[in-house]
Amino acid sequence: MKKRNDVLLQGNEACALGALAAGMRFYAGYPITPSTEIAELLSIELPKVGGIFIQMEDEIASIAAIIGASLAGAKSMTATSGPGFSLMQENLGFAAMAEVPCVVVNVMRGGPSTGMPTRASQGDVMQSRWGTHGDHPAIVLSPGSVLECYTLTVHAFNLSEKYRTPVIVLMDGIMGHMSENIKIPEKLEIINRPKPTVPPIWYRPYDDIPGGEIVPLVPFGEGYRYHVTGLVHDALGFPTLVPDEVNACLKKIIYKIKNNLHDIIRIEKYLLDDADICIVAYGSVARSAREAVNMARQEGIKAGMLRPITLWPFPRFNLEDIGRKVKVFVVPEMNYGQVYGEVLKACHKKVVRVTRVDGELITPDEIMKKIKEVTI
Amino acid sequence: MNGKVNTGSNGSSENKKNKDPVHLFSSWCKKCGICIAICPKKVLERGPEGYPYAARPEDCILCGMCDIHCPDYAITLRKKDKDKDKDEEAEHEEAK
Amino acid sequence: MMRTSETVYKYLRPNKKFPHVWCPGCGIGIVMGALVRAIDKKGLSKDDIVLVSGIGCSGRMSTYLDFNTLHTTHGRALAFAAGIKLARPELTVIVVMGDGDATAIGGNHLIHACRRNIDITALIINNNIYGMTGGQYSPTTPMDKKASTAQYGNIEKPFDICKLVEACGASFVARGTTYRANMLDPLIEKAISRRGFSVVEAMAQCPVQYGRRNIQGGPVDMLQWYRDHAVPVAAFKEIPPGEAGERFPIGVMVDLDEPGYIDRYKEIIKKAGGEV
Ligand SMILES: Cc1ncc(C[n+]2csc(CCOP(=O)(O)OP(=O)(O)O)c2C)c(N)n1
Ligand code: SF4
Ligand code: SF4
Ligand code: SF4
Ligand SMILES: [Mg+2]
């Protein structure tokens, strides 16, 4: 593939190219608007680099296939939208439980159910956190530009390999279909799967190492024969119901994320230093929010924006800090207030929301109107 | 009963040729009775505790039907004396 | 002389507790023995085998055998396996599923795996029932038979798994029973040797959930039922239409050995200018 610099790309295309740059060599998916372009582009590009593209019979099979491919050592990904993301939930939990790295892209569209296939939404924020059953970890990234669709996809693979967990790239339909001129970064950090540090008999794929070190996942076929299951398992991967082992297993998958928030969480602060009003916005809505901040500043209102790039784990501590300085939070989002609820939990200040679920983008004017309401 | 149990001991062990043709790992045996029913020569019978044993070892033709049909891999054919000798020889070699 | 159990011992995980979890007289253990003997006969290295299983009593097999093992979600084993095989075609991928696993919740994956013809061996352990969840009727429970959710008798027409996968394009299809355990090994061995997608349906007794309700007696009676009803394919063809009753054919039904998906995908890579 030619190196593409300074190119006009759609968010979906940038995501696909980012995945290739990260070393993704296995893609399985099922067509669904507004994510399909990712599959289409990868069906062209993956064979060129000797990678595998396969269109599976549904989304359940798609995520199953990428988990399988990852266990065989390939960096792997699938992309979908709402209804398909719902179908993936059981196996997403499997990947979290069995600690298999993989990347799932969900280009959100209007829901629930078939909803509005061609209209954008941010309605899957909570599903991306709690979609699968049981207590489980979640890393969810939200790109706010076409460039970020590229870089965050790379980052998603890095986090996934580093923490041996599925990572979700949560885009919205506007982000996926928006075109921008971007300069493809020449050098980006790429994390590859670490090699095993012990010979096969000493290998304990699910060991809980004090200090939180994560055991490298050795691909099938390299002489390290071990068992992988979605059942609660012991350090060797075998099913267990011994309370101590159950606790260790479940705690580990959650705490490997919780203990590394500083590494995982990324946020963007915009004009927040002296702000009285903090807008919390992500994805395409953050673009309107930035504009609204500029408008407010022109009118002498001290507004700023916090953009969670990592939606989950939610940047609660950053919000707490900001909450000590600002008077009010405004949370615009294309749902009825999914992140709004998280902001409420994180700080004891006034929090207001601007919501839209009709498939249209929230405009800077709408946010500005709310800013004015709260400044009076 | 635990571990390797010599099943032939309950039956007649007169027959020199086929004394104790089968081995039973009683801790793996679930007493399902398949081996007893499948034996073409009716060699096996249920012992007082429900475990199979070779009641007529002299009739055993070493066909392996009991072994292959045991869902628990609990019954296996005893090595022929010839095989045993070979193994012992090999061990002897190793020891050298 | 056959000392088959001793072959099995070589492949059991030393760090697992035995006896295994299956009920006394359960046919799954017999099928596992046949699978192991087939692998042993082929002389494959444990490191090169991936055993993928679904959820159910049969799905528990992956825990016991000393290969690279993956115990997936209910019905999805074939889709996981496809990912493994495509990412590492040099590995031998064997998938063990129950009848419910393979043909109910996983039915869609099964028919598409046949159509795609990826080089995977599917071993479907058919006990005509949902064993693990307590004996509910499955897509292969015969009409009028009883199940915990068909107390008045099953009114759904069952699948003939071999016919189903043949129609969907599987390149090797065979059926055996636990009564003829020694016939299962060569069937499985052939299935592993063939290119493309191979299916072996192993009829295996579930004395606890199926037998108890439908056949008077225990595991032995169930084996005898297989003995009386399983007919080699050639002989089965001689039975006049409509007179087969509960009898069913066993043996190799399809043996095409066609180039599979991976061979075709290599062509795609060439077309795209990539390196295989
Ligand atoms: C998504 C999902 N639905 C239902 C179940 C519950 N369940 C576990 S095993 C099983 C049926 C197993 O039947 P079969 O595949 O025939 O295997 P067997 O136990 O008979 O070997 C069911 C319904 C599950 N684990 N996951
Ligand atoms: S077949 Fe095996 S488990 Fe059953 S009674 Fe015989 S030895 Fe025991
Ligand atoms: S080897 Fe054959 S004859 Fe001997 S006990 Fe077993 S089944 Fe019977
Ligand atoms: S319930 Fe049936 S299939 Fe499951 S272990 Fe028991 S006998 Fe076997
Ligand atoms: Mg079943």
Coordinates of C-alpha atoms in Angstrom, one line a residue, chain A residues 94-279:
Chain A
F94 CA -16.1 -13.5 26.2
A95 CA -13.1 -11.5 25.0
A96 CA -13.0 -9.5 28.2
M97 CA -13.3 -12.7 30.3
A98 CA -10.8 -14.7 28.3
E99 CA -8.5 -11.7 28.0
V100 CA -8.2 -11.8 24.3
P101 CA -7.2 -8.5 22.6
C102 CA -9.3 -7.3 19.7
V103 CA -10.8 -4.0 18.5
V104 CA -14.5 -3.5 17.8
V105 CA -15.6 -0.3 16.0
N106 CA -19.2 0.8 16.5
V107 CA -20.3 3.6 14.3
M108 CA -23.4 4.7 16.2
R109 CA -26.7 5.3 14.4
G110 CA -30.1 6.2 15.6
G111 CA -31.7 3.6 17.9
P112 CA -33.2 1.7 19.5
S113 CA -33.8 -1.3 17.3
T114 CA -33.4 -0.6 13.6
G115 CA -33.9 3.0 14.5
M116 CA -32.5 5.4 11.9
P117 CA -29.8 3.6 9.9
T118 CA -28.7 6.8 8.0
R119 CA -28.9 9.2 10.9
A120 CA -26.2 9.8 13.5
S121 CA -26.6 9.2 17.2
Q122 CA -24.5 8.8 20.4
G123 CA -27.0 6.5 21.9
D124 CA -24.7 3.5 22.5
V125 CA -22.4 5.1 25.2
M126 CA -23.9 3.1 28.0
Q127 CA -24.2 0.0 25.9
S128 CA -20.5 0.2 25.1
R129 CA -19.9 0.2 28.8
W130 CA -22.5 -2.2 30.1
G131 CA -23.7 -4.0 27.0
T132 CA -22.5 -7.5 27.9
H133 CA -23.7 -9.2 31.1
G134 CA -21.8 -9.4 34.3
D135 CA -19.1 -7.1 35.8
H136 CA -16.5 -6.6 33.2
P137 CA -13.9 -4.0 32.1
A138 CA -14.4 -1.7 29.2
I139 CA -12.1 0.6 27.3
V140 CA -14.0 2.8 24.9
L141 CA -12.5 5.6 22.7
S142 CA -14.3 8.4 21.0
P143 CA -12.7 10.1 18.1
G144 CA -13.5 13.8 17.5
S145 CA -12.0 14.3 14.0
V146 CA -11.1 12.3 11.0
L147 CA -7.4 12.3 12.0
E148 CA -8.5 10.9 15.4
C149 CA -10.4 8.2 13.6
Y150 CA -7.0 7.1 12.4
T151 CA -4.9 7.7 15.5
L152 CA -7.4 6.4 18.0
T153 CA -7.8 3.2 16.0
V154 CA -4.0 2.7 16.3
H155 CA -4.3 3.6 20.0
A156 CA -7.1 1.1 20.4
F157 CA -4.9 -1.7 19.2
N158 CA -2.1 -0.6 21.4
L159 CA -4.3 -0.6 24.5
S160 CA -5.9 -3.9 23.5
E161 CA -2.6 -5.6 23.2
K162 CA -1.1 -4.0 26.2
Y163 CA -4.0 -4.8 28.6
R164 CA -5.2 -8.0 26.8
T165 CA -8.8 -6.8 26.6
P166 CA -11.2 -5.8 23.8
V167 CA -11.2 -2.1 23.0
I168 CA -14.2 -0.3 21.4
V169 CA -13.8 2.6 19.1
L170 CA -17.1 4.4 19.4
M171 CA -17.7 6.7 16.5
D172 CA -20.9 8.4 15.5
G173 CA -22.4 8.3 12.0
I174 CA -21.4 11.9 11.4
M175 CA -17.8 11.1 12.3
G176 CA -17.8 8.0 10.1
H177 CA -19.0 9.8 7.0
M178 CA -17.4 13.2 7.5
S179 CA -14.5 13.9 5.1
E180 CA -11.4 16.0 6.1
N181 CA -8.0 16.6 4.8
I182 CA -5.6 14.9 7.1
K183 CA -1.9 14.5 7.3
I184 CA -1.3 10.8 8.1
P185 CA 1.2 10.8 11.0
E186 CA 4.6 9.4 9.9
K187 CA 5.4 7.8 13.2
L188 CA 3.0 6.4 15.7
E189 CA 3.7 4.2 18.6
I190 CA 2.7 0.6 17.8
I191 CA 2.5 -1.9 20.6
N192 CA 2.9 -5.5 19.5
R193 CA 2.1 -8.6 21.6
P194 CA 4.9 -9.3 24.0
K195 CA 6.7 -12.7 23.7
P196 CA 6.4 -15.2 26.5
T197 CA 9.0 -14.8 29.2
V198 CA 8.9 -18.4 30.5
P199 CA 9.1 -21.9 28.9
P200 CA 5.8 -23.7 28.3
I201 CA 5.5 -25.7 31.5
W202 CA 5.8 -22.6 33.6
Y203 CA 3.3 -20.7 31.5
R204 CA 0.2 -19.6 33.4
P205 CA -1.8 -17.6 30.9
Y206 CA -4.2 -16.2 33.5
D207 CA -1.8 -15.7 36.4
D208 CA -2.5 -12.8 38.7
I209 CA 1.0 -11.3 39.2
P210 CA 1.4 -9.1 42.1
G211 CA 2.2 -5.6 40.8
G212 CA -0.2 -6.0 38.0
E213 CA 2.1 -7.2 35.3
I214 CA 0.1 -8.8 32.5
V215 CA 1.0 -12.2 31.3
P216 CA 1.7 -12.2 27.5
L217 CA -0.9 -14.1 25.5
V218 CA 1.0 -16.7 23.5
P219 CA -0.7 -17.5 20.2
F220 CA -2.0 -21.0 19.6
G221 CA 0.5 -23.3 17.9
E222 CA 3.7 -22.1 19.5
G223 CA 4.1 -25.0 21.9
Y224 CA 2.3 -23.4 24.9
R225 CA -0.8 -25.5 25.1
Y226 CA -3.4 -23.9 27.3
H227 CA -7.1 -23.6 27.8
V228 CA -9.2 -20.6 27.0
T229 CA -12.8 -20.4 28.3
G230 CA -15.5 -17.9 29.1
L231 CA -16.1 -19.8 32.3
V232 CA -14.6 -18.3 35.4
H233 CA -11.1 -19.8 35.4
D234 CA -8.0 -20.3 37.5
A235 CA -4.5 -19.1 36.6
L236 CA -4.1 -21.9 34.1
G237 CA -7.3 -21.1 32.4
F238 CA -9.3 -24.1 33.7
P239 CA -12.8 -23.6 35.0
T240 CA -13.1 -23.0 38.8
L241 CA -15.7 -22.3 41.3
V242 CA -13.3 -22.0 44.3
P243 CA -14.3 -18.6 45.8
D244 CA -10.7 -17.4 46.1
E245 CA -10.0 -18.3 42.5
V246 CA -13.2 -16.8 41.3
N247 CA -12.4 -13.5 43.1
A248 CA -8.9 -13.4 41.7
C249 CA -10.1 -14.0 38.2
L250 CA -12.8 -11.4 38.2
K251 CA -10.8 -8.8 40.2
K252 CA -7.9 -9.1 37.8
I253 CA -9.8 -8.4 34.6
I254 CA -11.3 -5.2 36.2
Y255 CA -8.3 -4.0 38.1
K256 CA -5.8 -4.3 35.3
I257 CA -7.9 -1.4 33.9
K258 CA -8.7 0.4 37.1
N259 CA -5.1 0.5 38.2
N260 CA -3.9 2.0 35.0
L261 CA -6.3 4.9 34.5
H262 CA -3.4 7.3 34.2
D263 CA -2.2 5.4 31.1
I264 CA -5.6 4.7 29.6
I265 CA -7.5 7.9 30.0
R266 CA -7.1 10.6 27.4
I267 CA -8.9 13.9 27.5
E268 CA -8.7 17.2 25.7
K269 CA -9.1 20.5 27.6
Y270 CA -10.1 23.5 25.6
L271 CA -9.9 27.0 27.2
L272 CA -10.7 25.5 30.6
D273 CA -8.0 27.3 32.7
D274 CA -10.2 30.3 33.6
A275 CA -13.5 28.9 32.7
D276 CA -16.7 29.3 34.7
I277 CA -18.7 27.0 32.4
C278 CA -17.4 23.6 31.3
I279 CA -19.0 22.0 28.3

